[in-house]
PDB file of C-alpha atoms in Angstrom:
ATOM      1  CA  LEU A   1      85.692 138.482 155.179  1.00 79.00           C
ATOM      2  CA  LEU A   2      88.932 136.891 153.977  1.00 81.00           C
ATOM      3  CA  GLN A   3      90.845 137.553 157.185  1.00 85.00           C
ATOM      4  CA  GLY A   4      87.861 137.302 159.518  1.00 87.00           C
ATOM      5  CA  GLU A   5      87.999 141.055 160.049  1.00 89.00           C
ATOM      6  CA  ASN A   6      84.246 141.483 159.616  1.00 91.00           C
ATOM      7  CA  THR A   7      81.389 139.987 161.586  1.00 94.00           C
ATOM      8  CA  PRO A   8      78.063 138.418 160.680  1.00 95.00           C
ATOM      9  CA  SER A   9      76.541 141.904 160.913  1.00 95.00           C
ATOM     10  CA  GLN A  10      78.459 142.968 157.786  1.00 93.00           C
ATOM     11  CA  VAL A  11      77.156 139.867 156.000  1.00 94.00           C
ATOM     12  CA  GLU A  12      73.663 140.923 157.124  1.00 94.00           C
ATOM     13  CA  LEU A  13      74.212 144.356 155.546  1.00 93.00           C
ATOM     14  CA  LEU A  14      75.288 142.645 152.329  1.00 91.00           C
ATOM     15  CA  LYS A  15      72.165 140.458 152.433  1.00 92.00           C
ATOM     16  CA  ASN A  16      70.007 143.572 152.789  1.00 92.00           C
ATOM     17  CA  SER A  17      71.745 145.220 149.831  1.00 91.00           C
ATOM     18  CA  ILE A  18      71.271 142.108 147.704  1.00 90.00           C
ATOM     19  CA  SER A  19      67.629 141.986 148.704  1.00 89.00           C
ATOM     20  CA  SER A  20      66.988 145.591 147.688  1.00 92.00           C
ATOM     21  CA  ARG A  21      69.325 145.851 144.679  1.00 91.00           C
ATOM     22  CA  GLY A  22      69.444 142.324 143.294  1.00 87.00           C
ATOM     23  CA  GLU A  23      72.068 139.620 142.993  1.00 88.00           C
ATOM     24  CA  THR A  24      73.897 141.483 140.231  1.00 90.00           C
ATOM     25  CA  LEU A  25      75.375 143.632 143.001  1.00 85.00           C
ATOM     26  CA  LEU A  26      76.882 140.551 144.625  1.00 86.00           C
ATOM     27  CA  LYS A  27      78.284 139.272 141.335  1.00 89.00           C
ATOM     28  CA  VAL A  28      79.954 142.619 140.616  1.00 91.00           C
ATOM     29  CA  LEU A  29      81.300 142.812 144.174  1.00 87.00           C
ATOM     30  CA  LEU A  30      82.803 139.322 143.947  1.00 88.00           C
ATOM     31  CA  LEU A  31      84.342 139.991 140.537  1.00 90.00           C
ATOM     32  CA  CYS A  32      85.895 143.222 141.839  1.00 89.00           C
ATOM     33  CA  GLN A  33      87.280 141.422 144.883  1.00 87.00           C
ATOM     34  CA  VAL A  34      88.928 138.770 142.713  1.00 87.00           C
ATOM     35  CA  GLY A  35      90.489 141.521 140.592  1.00 88.00           C
ATOM     36  CA  VAL A  36      91.783 143.344 143.657  1.00 86.00           C
ATOM     37  CA  MET A  37      93.217 140.167 145.160  1.00 85.00           C
ATOM     38  CA  CYS A  38      94.945 139.278 141.880  1.00 83.00           C
ATOM     39  CA  GLY A  39      96.626 142.685 141.986  1.00 84.00           C
ATOM     40  CA  VAL A  40      98.024 142.285 145.506  1.00 83.00           C
ATOM     41  CA  MET A  41     101.835 142.178 145.249  1.00 78.00           C
ATOM     42  CA  GLY A  42     101.429 143.190 141.598  1.00 72.00           C
ATOM     43  CA  VAL A  43     104.701 145.100 141.541  1.00 72.00           C
ATOM     44  CA  GLN A  44     106.597 141.872 142.217  1.00 72.00           C
ATOM     45  CA  GLU A  45     105.195 139.977 139.248  1.00 65.00           C
ATOM     46  CA  GLN A  46     104.530 141.116 135.703  1.00 68.00           C
ATOM     47  CA  GLN A  47     102.897 137.869 134.529  1.00 73.00           C
ATOM     48  CA  GLY A  48     100.191 136.215 136.545  1.00 74.00           C
ATOM     49  CA  SER A  49      99.591 137.013 140.191  1.00 82.00           C
ATOM     50  CA  ALA A  50     102.222 136.633 142.884  1.00 80.00           C
ATOM     51  CA  PHE A  51      99.517 136.662 145.555  1.00 79.00           C
ATOM     52  CA  MET A  52      97.152 134.078 144.063  1.00 82.00           C
ATOM     53  CA  ASP A  53      99.083 131.011 145.103  1.00 85.00           C
ATOM     54  CA  GLU A  54      97.349 127.760 146.044  1.00 85.00           C
ATOM     55  CA  THR A  55      96.579 128.818 149.622  1.00 85.00           C
ATOM     56  CA  ASN A  56      95.346 132.326 148.889  1.00 86.00           C
ATOM     57  CA  SER A  57      93.272 131.276 145.904  1.00 88.00           C
ATOM     58  CA  ALA A  58      91.658 128.499 147.990  1.00 90.00           C
ATOM     59  CA  ASN A  59      90.710 131.108 150.617  1.00 90.00           C
ATOM     60  CA  ILE A  60      89.266 133.409 147.978  1.00 91.00           C
ATOM     61  CA  LEU A  61      87.302 130.604 146.321  1.00 92.00           C
ATOM     62  CA  ALA A  62      85.910 129.597 149.718  1.00 93.00           C
ATOM     63  CA  ALA A  63      84.890 133.189 150.458  1.00 92.00           C
ATOM     64  CA  ILE A  64      83.173 133.453 147.072  1.00 92.00           C
ATOM     65  CA  SER A  65      81.401 130.158 147.657  1.00 92.00           C
ATOM     66  CA  PHE A  66      80.041 131.260 151.028  1.00 93.00           C
ATOM     67  CA  LEU A  67      79.173 134.809 149.922  1.00 91.00           C
ATOM     68  CA  ARG A  68      77.197 133.434 146.970  1.00 89.00           C
ATOM     69  CA  MET A  69      74.920 131.841 149.577  1.00 91.00           C
ATOM     70  CA  ALA A  70      74.269 135.202 151.265  1.00 88.00           C
ATOM     71  CA  ALA A  71      70.830 135.718 149.729  1.00 86.00           C
ATOM     72  CA  SER A  72      69.548 132.291 150.751  1.00 91.00           C
ATOM     73  CA  SER A  73      71.402 131.551 154.002  1.00 94.00           C
ATOM     74  CA  SER A  74      71.662 133.205 157.387  1.00 95.00           C
ATOM     75  CA  SER A  75      74.409 135.749 157.951  1.00 95.00           C
ATOM     76  CA  HIS A  76      75.811 133.495 160.656  1.00 96.00           C
ATOM     77  CA  ALA A  77      75.916 130.458 158.353  1.00 96.00           C
ATOM     78  CA  VAL A  78      77.790 132.418 155.688  1.00 96.00           C
ATOM     79  CA  TYR A  79      80.278 134.065 158.033  1.00 96.00           C
ATOM     80  CA  TRP A  80      81.020 131.183 160.389  1.00 97.00           C
ATOM     81  CA  GLY A  81      80.924 128.673 157.550  1.00 97.00           C
ATOM     82  CA  TYR A  82      83.781 130.550 155.920  1.00 96.00           C
ATOM     83  CA  ILE A  83      85.736 130.933 159.184  1.00 97.00           C
ATOM     84  CA  LEU A  84      85.377 127.219 159.932  1.00 97.00           C
ATOM     85  CA  SER A  85      86.413 126.270 156.413  1.00 96.00           C
ATOM     86  CA  ARG A  86      89.608 128.267 156.937  1.00 95.00           C
ATOM     87  CA  GLY A  87      90.136 126.559 160.292  1.00 96.00           C
ATOM     88  CA  ARG A  88      89.715 123.125 158.720  1.00 96.00           C
ATOM     89  CA  ARG A  89      92.227 123.982 155.978  1.00 94.00           C
ATOM     90  CA  LEU A  90      94.656 124.923 158.763  1.00 95.00           C
ATOM     91  CA  HIS A  91      93.901 121.592 160.513  1.00 95.00           C
ATOM     92  CA  LEU A  92      92.535 123.372 163.573  1.00 95.00           C
ATOM     93  CA  PRO A  93      89.818 121.724 165.658  1.00 94.00           C
ATOM     94  CA  CYS A  94      86.448 123.412 165.046  1.00 93.00           C
ATOM     95  CA  ALA A  95      83.870 121.700 167.273  1.00 94.00           C
ATOM     96  CA  GLU A  96      83.808 123.788 170.478  1.00 96.00           C
ATOM     97  CA  LEU A  97      83.233 127.528 170.849  1.00 96.00           C
ATOM     98  CA  ASP A  98      86.790 128.164 172.016  1.00 96.00           C
ATOM     99  CA  GLU A  99      88.040 126.348 168.906  1.00 97.00           C
ATOM    100  CA  VAL A 100      85.814 128.462 166.648  1.00 97.00           C
ATOM    101  CA  ALA A 101      87.244 131.583 168.316  1.00 97.00           C
ATOM    102  CA  LEU A 102      90.758 130.286 167.653  1.00 97.00           C
ATOM    103  CA  CYS A 103      89.832 129.724 163.994  1.00 97.00           C
ATOM    104  CA  ARG A 104      88.766 133.365 163.731  1.00 96.00           C
ATOM    105  CA  LEU A 105      91.952 134.484 165.478  1.00 96.00           C
ATOM    106  CA  ALA A 106      93.979 132.432 162.986  1.00 96.00           C
ATOM    107  CA  CYS A 107      92.207 134.283 160.158  1.00 95.00           C
ATOM    108  CA  LEU A 108      92.848 137.654 161.794  1.00 94.00           C
ATOM    109  CA  CYS A 109      96.533 136.800 162.205  1.00 93.00           C
ATOM    110  CA  ARG A 110      96.683 135.561 158.606  1.00 91.00           C
ATOM    111  CA  ALA A 111      98.085 132.333 159.979  1.00 94.00           C
ATOM    112  CA  GLY A 112      99.250 129.670 157.606  1.00 92.00           C
ATOM    113  CA  PRO A 113      99.747 125.978 158.275  1.00 92.00           C
ATOM    114  CA  ALA A 114     103.248 126.623 159.639  1.00 94.00           C
ATOM    115  CA  ASP A 115     101.861 129.105 162.203  1.00 95.00           C
ATOM    116  CA  THR A 116      99.099 127.071 163.790  1.00 95.00           C
ATOM    117  CA  GLY A 117     101.270 125.209 166.291  1.00 95.00           C
ATOM    118  CA  ALA A 118     102.636 128.419 167.794  1.00 97.00           C
ATOM    119  CA  LEU A 119      99.176 130.002 167.734  1.00 96.00           C
ATOM    120  CA  GLN A 120      97.655 127.003 169.530  1.00 96.00           C
ATOM    121  CA  ASP A 121     100.480 127.050 172.115  1.00 97.00           C
ATOM    122  CA  ALA A 122      99.958 130.771 172.764  1.00 97.00           C
ATOM    123  CA  TRP A 123      96.196 130.233 173.060  1.00 97.00           C
ATOM    124  CA  ASP A 124      96.666 127.359 175.498  1.00 96.00           C
ATOM    125  CA  ALA A 125      99.048 129.465 177.601  1.00 97.00           C
ATOM    126  CA  LEU A 126      96.403 132.146 178.239  1.00 97.00           C
ATOM    127  CA  SER A 127      94.683 132.259 181.593  1.00 97.00           C
ATOM    128  CA  THR A 128      91.078 131.091 181.655  1.00 97.00           C
ATOM    129  CA  GLY A 129      89.803 134.638 182.218  1.00 97.00           C
ATOM    130  CA  VAL A 130      91.772 136.125 179.347  1.00 97.00           C
ATOM    131  CA  ARG A 131      90.757 133.282 177.032  1.00 97.00           C
ATOM    132  CA  ARG A 132      87.075 133.748 178.029  1.00 97.00           C
ATOM    133  CA  THR A 133      87.273 137.481 177.242  1.00 96.00           C
ATOM    134  CA  LEU A 134      88.841 136.741 173.849  1.00 96.00           C
ATOM    135  CA  ILE A 135      86.248 134.064 173.087  1.00 97.00           C
ATOM    136  CA  ASP A 136      83.393 136.432 173.928  1.00 96.00           C
ATOM    137  CA  ASN A 137      84.818 139.163 171.704  1.00 95.00           C
ATOM    138  CA  LEU A 138      85.906 136.929 168.829  1.00 96.00           C
ATOM    139  CA  LEU A 139      82.485 135.255 168.669  1.00 97.00           C
ATOM    140  CA  ALA A 140      80.394 138.445 168.975  1.00 95.00           C
ATOM    141  CA  ASP A 141      78.251 138.840 165.868  1.00 94.00           C
ATOM    142  CA  GLY A 142      77.517 142.572 165.829  1.00 93.00           C
ATOM    143  CA  ILE A 143      73.812 141.782 165.546  1.00 92.00           C
ATOM    144  CA  ARG A 144      72.815 140.567 169.014  1.00 93.00           C
ATOM    145  CA  GLU A 145      75.981 141.606 170.835  1.00 92.00           C
ATOM    146  CA  THR A 146      78.478 144.399 170.269  1.00 89.00           C
ATOM    147  CA  ALA A 147      81.361 143.340 168.078  1.00 89.00           C
ATOM    148  CA  PHE A 148      84.568 144.899 166.853  1.00 80.00           C
ATOM    149  CA  VAL A 149      85.359 145.103 163.162  1.00 80.00           C
ATOM    150  CA  PHE A 150      89.057 145.006 162.353  1.00 74.00           C
ATOM    151  CA  THR A 151      90.290 147.135 159.477  1.00 75.00           C
ATOM    152  CA  PHE A 152      93.600 146.564 157.790  1.00 64.00           C
TER     153      PHE A 152
END
């Protein structure tokens, strides 16, 4: 979820697991994720976490906040709520569908605030047909329409 690599269909699978196994599963999953993220770049730092800077920890806290709502909210609300929160933190517009697609692309590219200008320029330079194809694919939910899951 952190880089927008999943789709709402993966959130739906999580919801189903929570429903059948209880919310303890979600709590353990979130705790494990925090531990893993704290260990990223662990070789570079012996005290604290080199990865958990202000930006990365804000993204992780946002993901936890949205995933905690998985049992009581729609998969779309959880997934797109997180993607849009990332877009807002990057100061990207988030009102139109093409802007939501760009927010997801920014997550996939692991864009930071310094990258958004170049990303927006590249997006704007695309032909209408290419942009439409990207929008359709970036907004596909994997539930009603086929979607691609990106693995890193």
